[in-house]
XYZ file of C-alpha atoms in Angstrom:
381
model
C 0.000 0.000 0.000
C 1.405 3.389 -1.029
C 1.854 6.178 1.481
C -0.877 8.194 -0.263
C -3.407 5.357 -0.023
C -2.474 4.696 3.600
C -2.871 8.377 4.419
C -6.291 8.500 2.743
C -7.352 5.326 4.539
C -6.294 6.763 7.896
C -8.217 9.974 7.181
C -11.331 7.971 6.276
C -11.056 5.944 9.495
C -10.610 9.133 11.515
C -13.646 10.623 9.800
C -15.737 7.539 10.611
C -14.780 7.708 14.284
C -15.550 11.435 14.275
C -19.044 10.855 12.863
C -19.730 8.185 15.490
C -18.716 10.641 18.203
C -20.937 13.278 16.572
C -23.898 10.898 16.800
C -23.184 10.095 20.461
C -23.006 13.800 21.345
C -26.113 14.508 19.250
C -28.054 11.698 20.962
C -26.980 12.988 24.395
C -28.264 16.506 23.729
C -31.443 15.327 22.000
C -32.199 13.098 24.980
C -31.905 16.100 27.287
C -33.863 18.437 25.005
C -36.681 15.900 24.567
C -36.859 15.396 28.353
C -35.759 11.788 28.221
C -37.836 10.704 25.222
C -35.113 10.272 22.596
C -33.063 7.350 23.969
C -35.969 5.074 24.864
C -36.623 1.571 23.558
C -39.752 2.614 21.672
C -38.193 5.682 20.081
C -35.036 3.831 19.077
C -37.209 1.204 17.382
C -39.031 3.966 15.496
C -35.733 5.655 14.670
C -34.180 2.578 13.039
C -37.367 2.116 10.980
C -37.102 5.707 9.788
C -33.383 5.540 9.033
C -33.780 2.337 7.013
C -35.333 4.193 4.079
C -32.648 6.888 4.091
C -29.853 4.292 4.394
C -31.156 2.286 1.429
C -31.486 5.431 -0.695
C -28.010 6.559 0.389
C -26.512 3.172 -0.524
C -27.956 3.732 -3.998
C -26.707 7.297 -4.534
C -23.323 6.209 -3.145
C -22.397 4.634 -6.489
C -23.080 7.707 -8.683
C -21.275 9.879 -6.112
C -18.188 7.640 -6.174
C -18.136 7.948 -10.004
C -18.066 11.748 -9.509
C -21.726 12.204 -10.432
C -24.896 12.930 -8.466
C -28.462 11.622 -8.419
C -31.032 14.263 -7.501
C -34.014 12.149 -8.545
C -34.100 9.318 -5.987
C -36.617 10.986 -3.657
C -39.146 11.578 -6.436
C -38.399 8.162 -7.914
C -39.051 6.545 -4.532
C -42.379 8.380 -4.302
C -43.415 7.335 -7.817
C -42.448 3.707 -7.290
C -44.317 3.660 -3.987
C -47.407 4.922 -5.819
C -47.056 2.220 -8.472
C -46.592 -0.416 -5.770
C -49.773 0.657 -3.978
C -51.861 1.004 -7.142
C -50.708 -2.370 -8.452
C -52.227 -3.989 -5.353
C -55.329 -1.839 -4.949
C -56.454 -1.406 -8.577
C -54.441 -3.713 -10.814
C -54.987 -6.920 -8.870
C -51.351 -7.801 -8.257
C -50.308 -9.444 -5.005
C -47.536 -8.262 -2.709
C -44.778 -10.294 -4.386
C -45.591 -9.254 -7.961
C -46.002 -5.617 -6.907
C -42.543 -5.618 -5.333
C -40.984 -7.282 -8.392
C -42.739 -4.789 -10.682
C -41.361 -1.718 -8.922
C -37.878 -3.259 -8.740
C -37.874 -3.711 -12.522
C -39.258 -0.216 -13.126
C -36.754 1.326 -10.713
C -33.813 -0.331 -12.447
C -35.150 0.730 -15.856
C -35.638 4.352 -14.776
C -32.151 4.444 -13.279
C -30.650 2.861 -16.400
C -32.473 5.381 -18.618
C -31.041 8.299 -16.660
C -27.613 6.657 -16.569
C -27.640 6.171 -20.360
C -28.389 9.858 -20.911
C -25.490 10.770 -18.608
C -22.953 8.218 -19.850
C -23.710 8.040 -23.577
C -25.480 11.311 -24.404
C -23.024 13.119 -22.094
C -25.708 15.272 -20.476
C -24.507 16.439 -17.031
C -25.803 14.205 -14.241
C -27.144 17.181 -12.318
C -29.375 18.221 -15.250
C -30.624 14.709 -16.054
C -31.468 13.809 -12.472
C -32.923 17.243 -11.728
C -35.224 16.598 -14.696
C -36.045 13.227 -13.156
C -36.680 14.925 -9.807
C -39.410 17.017 -11.467
C -40.748 14.464 -13.962
C -41.130 11.499 -11.601
C -42.913 13.675 -9.044
C -45.280 14.894 -11.741
C -46.039 11.334 -12.881
C -46.770 10.385 -9.254
C -49.346 13.189 -9.040
C -50.919 12.054 -12.318
C -51.312 8.358 -11.455
C -52.551 8.960 -7.902
C -54.665 12.044 -8.631
C -52.617 13.777 -5.916
C -54.324 11.578 -3.313
C -53.013 8.967 -0.889
C -53.429 5.331 -1.955
C -53.991 2.957 0.957
C -52.433 -0.506 1.180
C -54.191 -3.215 3.191
C -52.372 -6.432 2.223
C -50.964 -7.670 5.539
C -48.208 -9.676 3.811
C -46.998 -6.430 2.248
C -47.376 -4.143 5.268
C -45.405 -6.613 7.392
C -42.345 -5.637 5.335
C -42.366 -2.254 7.014
C -44.101 -2.951 10.312
C -43.219 -6.446 11.565
C -40.393 -7.392 13.924
C -38.126 -10.372 14.354
C -38.841 -12.478 17.456
C -36.323 -12.011 20.296
C -34.961 -15.568 19.853
C -34.460 -15.057 16.124
C -32.817 -11.711 16.875
C -30.250 -13.319 19.192
C -29.530 -15.978 16.578
C -28.979 -13.329 13.899
C -26.720 -11.340 16.242
C -24.600 -14.456 16.834
C -24.273 -15.052 13.089
C -23.283 -11.432 12.414
C -20.741 -11.448 15.259
C -19.237 -14.723 13.985
C -18.898 -13.294 10.464
C -17.164 -10.159 11.771
C -14.765 -12.155 13.959
C -13.867 -14.568 11.151
C -13.336 -11.596 8.851
C -10.921 -10.024 11.342
C -8.859 -13.241 11.515
C -8.965 -13.627 7.728
C -7.630 -10.114 7.197
C -4.814 -10.773 9.654
C -3.825 -13.987 7.839
C -4.100 -12.234 4.465
C -1.654 -9.561 5.618
C 0.852 -12.213 6.675
C 0.363 -14.139 3.430
C 1.000 -11.015 1.344
C 4.120 -10.092 3.269
C 2.550 -7.161 5.122
C 3.126 -6.386 8.774
C 0.345 -7.953 10.910
C -1.915 -5.604 12.803
C -1.020 -5.096 16.482
C -2.676 -7.615 18.764
C -4.582 -4.890 20.616
C -6.274 -3.845 17.379
C -7.375 -7.406 16.657
C -8.732 -7.759 20.203
C -10.512 -4.394 19.878
C -12.059 -5.482 16.562
C -13.330 -8.706 18.139
C -14.755 -6.786 21.102
C -16.610 -4.401 18.796
C -17.804 -7.352 16.682
C -19.414 -8.811 19.793
C -20.643 -5.609 21.418
C -22.414 -4.001 18.456
C -24.706 -6.795 17.200
C -25.518 -8.133 20.670
C -25.933 -4.640 22.133
C -28.284 -3.484 19.368
C -30.287 -6.718 19.571
C -30.567 -6.509 23.358
C -31.798 -2.916 23.273
C -34.323 -3.370 20.448
C -35.599 -6.598 22.046
C -36.592 -4.514 25.064
C -39.410 -3.097 22.931
C -40.643 -5.365 20.104
C -37.530 -6.871 18.577
C -35.483 -6.103 15.480
C -37.708 -4.292 12.936
C -37.877 -5.787 9.430
C -36.900 -2.475 7.737
C -33.717 -2.467 9.833
C -32.904 -6.009 8.660
C -33.584 -5.098 5.016
C -31.261 -2.107 5.404
C -28.487 -4.300 6.829
C -28.925 -6.808 3.989
C -28.748 -4.055 1.350
C -25.644 -2.509 2.910
C -23.951 -5.923 3.243
C -24.656 -6.915 -0.384
C -23.522 -3.617 -1.872
C -20.466 -3.467 0.361
C -19.410 -6.729 -1.282
C -20.251 -5.283 -4.715
C -18.177 -2.157 -4.051
C -15.159 -3.811 -2.425
C -14.956 -7.377 -3.721
C -16.027 -7.226 -7.383
C -14.367 -6.006 -10.562
C -17.266 -3.647 -11.124
C -16.866 -2.097 -7.672
C -13.166 -1.498 -8.157
C -13.863 0.051 -11.556
C -16.336 2.480 -9.958
C -13.608 3.783 -7.633
C -11.189 3.993 -10.567
C -13.684 6.012 -12.622
C -14.208 8.405 -9.728
C -10.460 8.790 -9.276
C -9.838 9.578 -12.958
C -12.242 8.631 -15.720
C -9.593 9.141 -18.390
C -7.105 6.883 -16.618
C -9.872 4.311 -16.191
C -10.603 4.363 -19.916
C -6.927 3.974 -20.783
C -6.858 0.963 -18.445
C -9.576 -0.703 -20.500
C -12.447 -0.084 -18.079
C -15.801 0.393 -19.888
C -16.406 3.700 -18.123
C -19.639 4.673 -19.893
C -21.317 1.341 -19.216
C -20.204 1.259 -15.593
C -21.422 4.815 -14.952
C -24.784 3.812 -16.413
C -24.868 0.771 -14.120
C -24.179 3.041 -11.124
C -27.466 4.801 -11.851
C -29.170 1.433 -12.394
C -28.167 0.520 -8.833
C -29.461 3.865 -7.584
C -32.815 3.273 -9.294
C -33.056 -0.289 -8.018
C -32.421 0.744 -4.423
C -34.902 3.617 -4.763
C -37.415 0.858 -5.543
C -36.400 -1.105 -2.429
C -36.725 2.056 -0.328
C -40.173 2.736 -1.820
C -41.378 -0.725 -0.795
C -40.106 -0.283 2.773
C -41.593 3.207 3.108
C -44.988 2.322 1.582
C -45.273 -0.785 3.751
C -44.296 1.139 6.896
C -46.886 3.908 6.500
C -49.578 1.637 4.970
C -50.049 3.933 1.980
C -48.439 5.772 -0.902
C -48.781 9.542 -0.590
C -48.052 12.356 -3.084
C -45.553 13.798 -0.603
C -43.624 10.531 -0.155
C -39.931 11.004 -0.794
C -40.015 14.813 -0.691
C -36.460 15.913 0.202
C -35.483 12.234 0.266
C -32.670 12.857 -2.189
C -31.206 15.534 0.076
C -31.262 13.227 3.090
C -29.703 10.424 1.033
C -26.918 12.588 -0.399
C -26.210 14.089 3.017
C -26.105 10.609 4.582
C -23.688 9.356 1.920
C -21.394 12.377 2.310
C -21.521 12.311 6.122
C -20.709 8.601 5.884
C -17.527 9.274 3.935
C -18.434 9.357 0.229
C -16.539 12.209 -1.409
C -18.283 14.440 -3.957
C -14.936 14.659 -5.747
C -15.269 10.935 -6.539
C -13.332 7.757 -5.896
C -13.627 7.679 -2.094
C -16.032 6.147 0.404
C -17.363 2.964 1.992
C -20.937 1.740 1.695
C -21.340 0.969 5.448
C -20.680 4.649 6.143
C -24.167 5.478 4.881
C -25.607 3.893 8.042
C -23.987 6.403 10.403
C -24.867 9.218 7.986
C -28.513 8.132 7.832
C -28.549 7.694 11.610
C -27.438 11.292 12.117
C -29.940 12.695 9.585
C -32.821 10.595 10.956
C -31.910 11.512 14.542
C -32.214 15.189 13.659
C -35.651 14.566 12.108
C -36.793 12.376 14.975
C -35.478 14.610 17.743
C -36.960 17.795 16.296
C -40.316 16.060 15.811
C -40.292 15.002 19.466
C -39.614 18.635 20.397
C -42.403 19.841 18.063
C -39.954 22.036 16.173
C -41.552 23.822 13.226
C -40.822 22.114 9.895
C -39.258 25.343 8.599
C -36.519 25.102 11.204
C -36.034 21.426 10.413
C -35.148 22.347 6.828
C -32.781 25.066 8.048
C -30.933 22.731 10.414
C -30.686 19.892 7.890
C -29.368 22.354 5.304
C -26.651 23.442 7.721
C -25.771 19.784 8.397
C -25.487 19.089 4.641
C -23.208 22.081 4.060
C -21.144 21.088 7.088
C -20.720 17.559 5.745
C -19.521 18.862 2.384
C -17.157 21.262 4.162
C -15.630 18.331 6.077
C -15.314 16.481 2.753
C -13.481 19.415 1.174
C -11.093 19.745 4.131
C -10.421 15.995 4.036
C -9.613 16.132 0.314
C -7.197 19.003 0.838
C -5.395 17.100 3.599
C -5.151 13.908 1.526
C -3.708 15.826 -1.408
């Protein structure tokens, strides 16, 4: 590993720790300001349900951001796909499974369409996705008549409202902890096999301790209320799958290369246009997943669904470490970013803060996240 890569990696790790500390401090003050309501079992269960949608959206926009692009349309796309999902059950006679599959296909197609315009027609991503932001919202109003569409299929609503039993939660926590611990040992052996200096023993022990504390701690706390919510599990599955895509596949490595230098990537034989298009396909597909989770959680598709969702998703991705200058970031970072954004929403709602001030504060958080990104890029260069 070159000194430059090591320096960037250290900065990213420092940034991750900083964001975790920011959340802890934020939670402490919100708990005081809400008179003890924020850090309660019930509210934490509601919070992880809320953050699931933002995390899934953020995992989608992560890929365009890493390629040095942006997707401004995911909030409107999520709203439109939620409307289609609800209408397909209420008026078109499709069951829960076929409705979900339908919106997944449509989401991928919409994302691919936008990606093709960006990659092959060379229209700036901001313009294409801003057009999508307006167009998809308009289509949602047309198909729903600007009215909420209720969903009553229990099999579907369970996606957003059901919980894992406590016993199943403990079993899942044990599996996750085992995977993390095995991964830590595998990385240590890989370093030795490749002739690199092994990590200090204290770091390995610390990694194992965290691997045990986090899954069991989260499971214990959420089991105090109703158990692990399904949206939270879907979020973890999405983040796990796309972490593997980003870090362990040829496509994922090419995405980072394109974000680092698209010209260098092309000279290396990477099909840059196609891979940029696929980045938007992923964004569209995960907007569909988010729409299913959101529609199931609130039992309806509303014309306002997904409003400002793209801003929350982009902010979560940037707070989580994705750089707007491209080529940098880790998918799991979107979880801490979404947690911070959702905590602000949740805490201000508990305090009955006017929605106008909520927009002001979230705007400041977004600008602050980008400022941290800019400072980090200057240090790494």
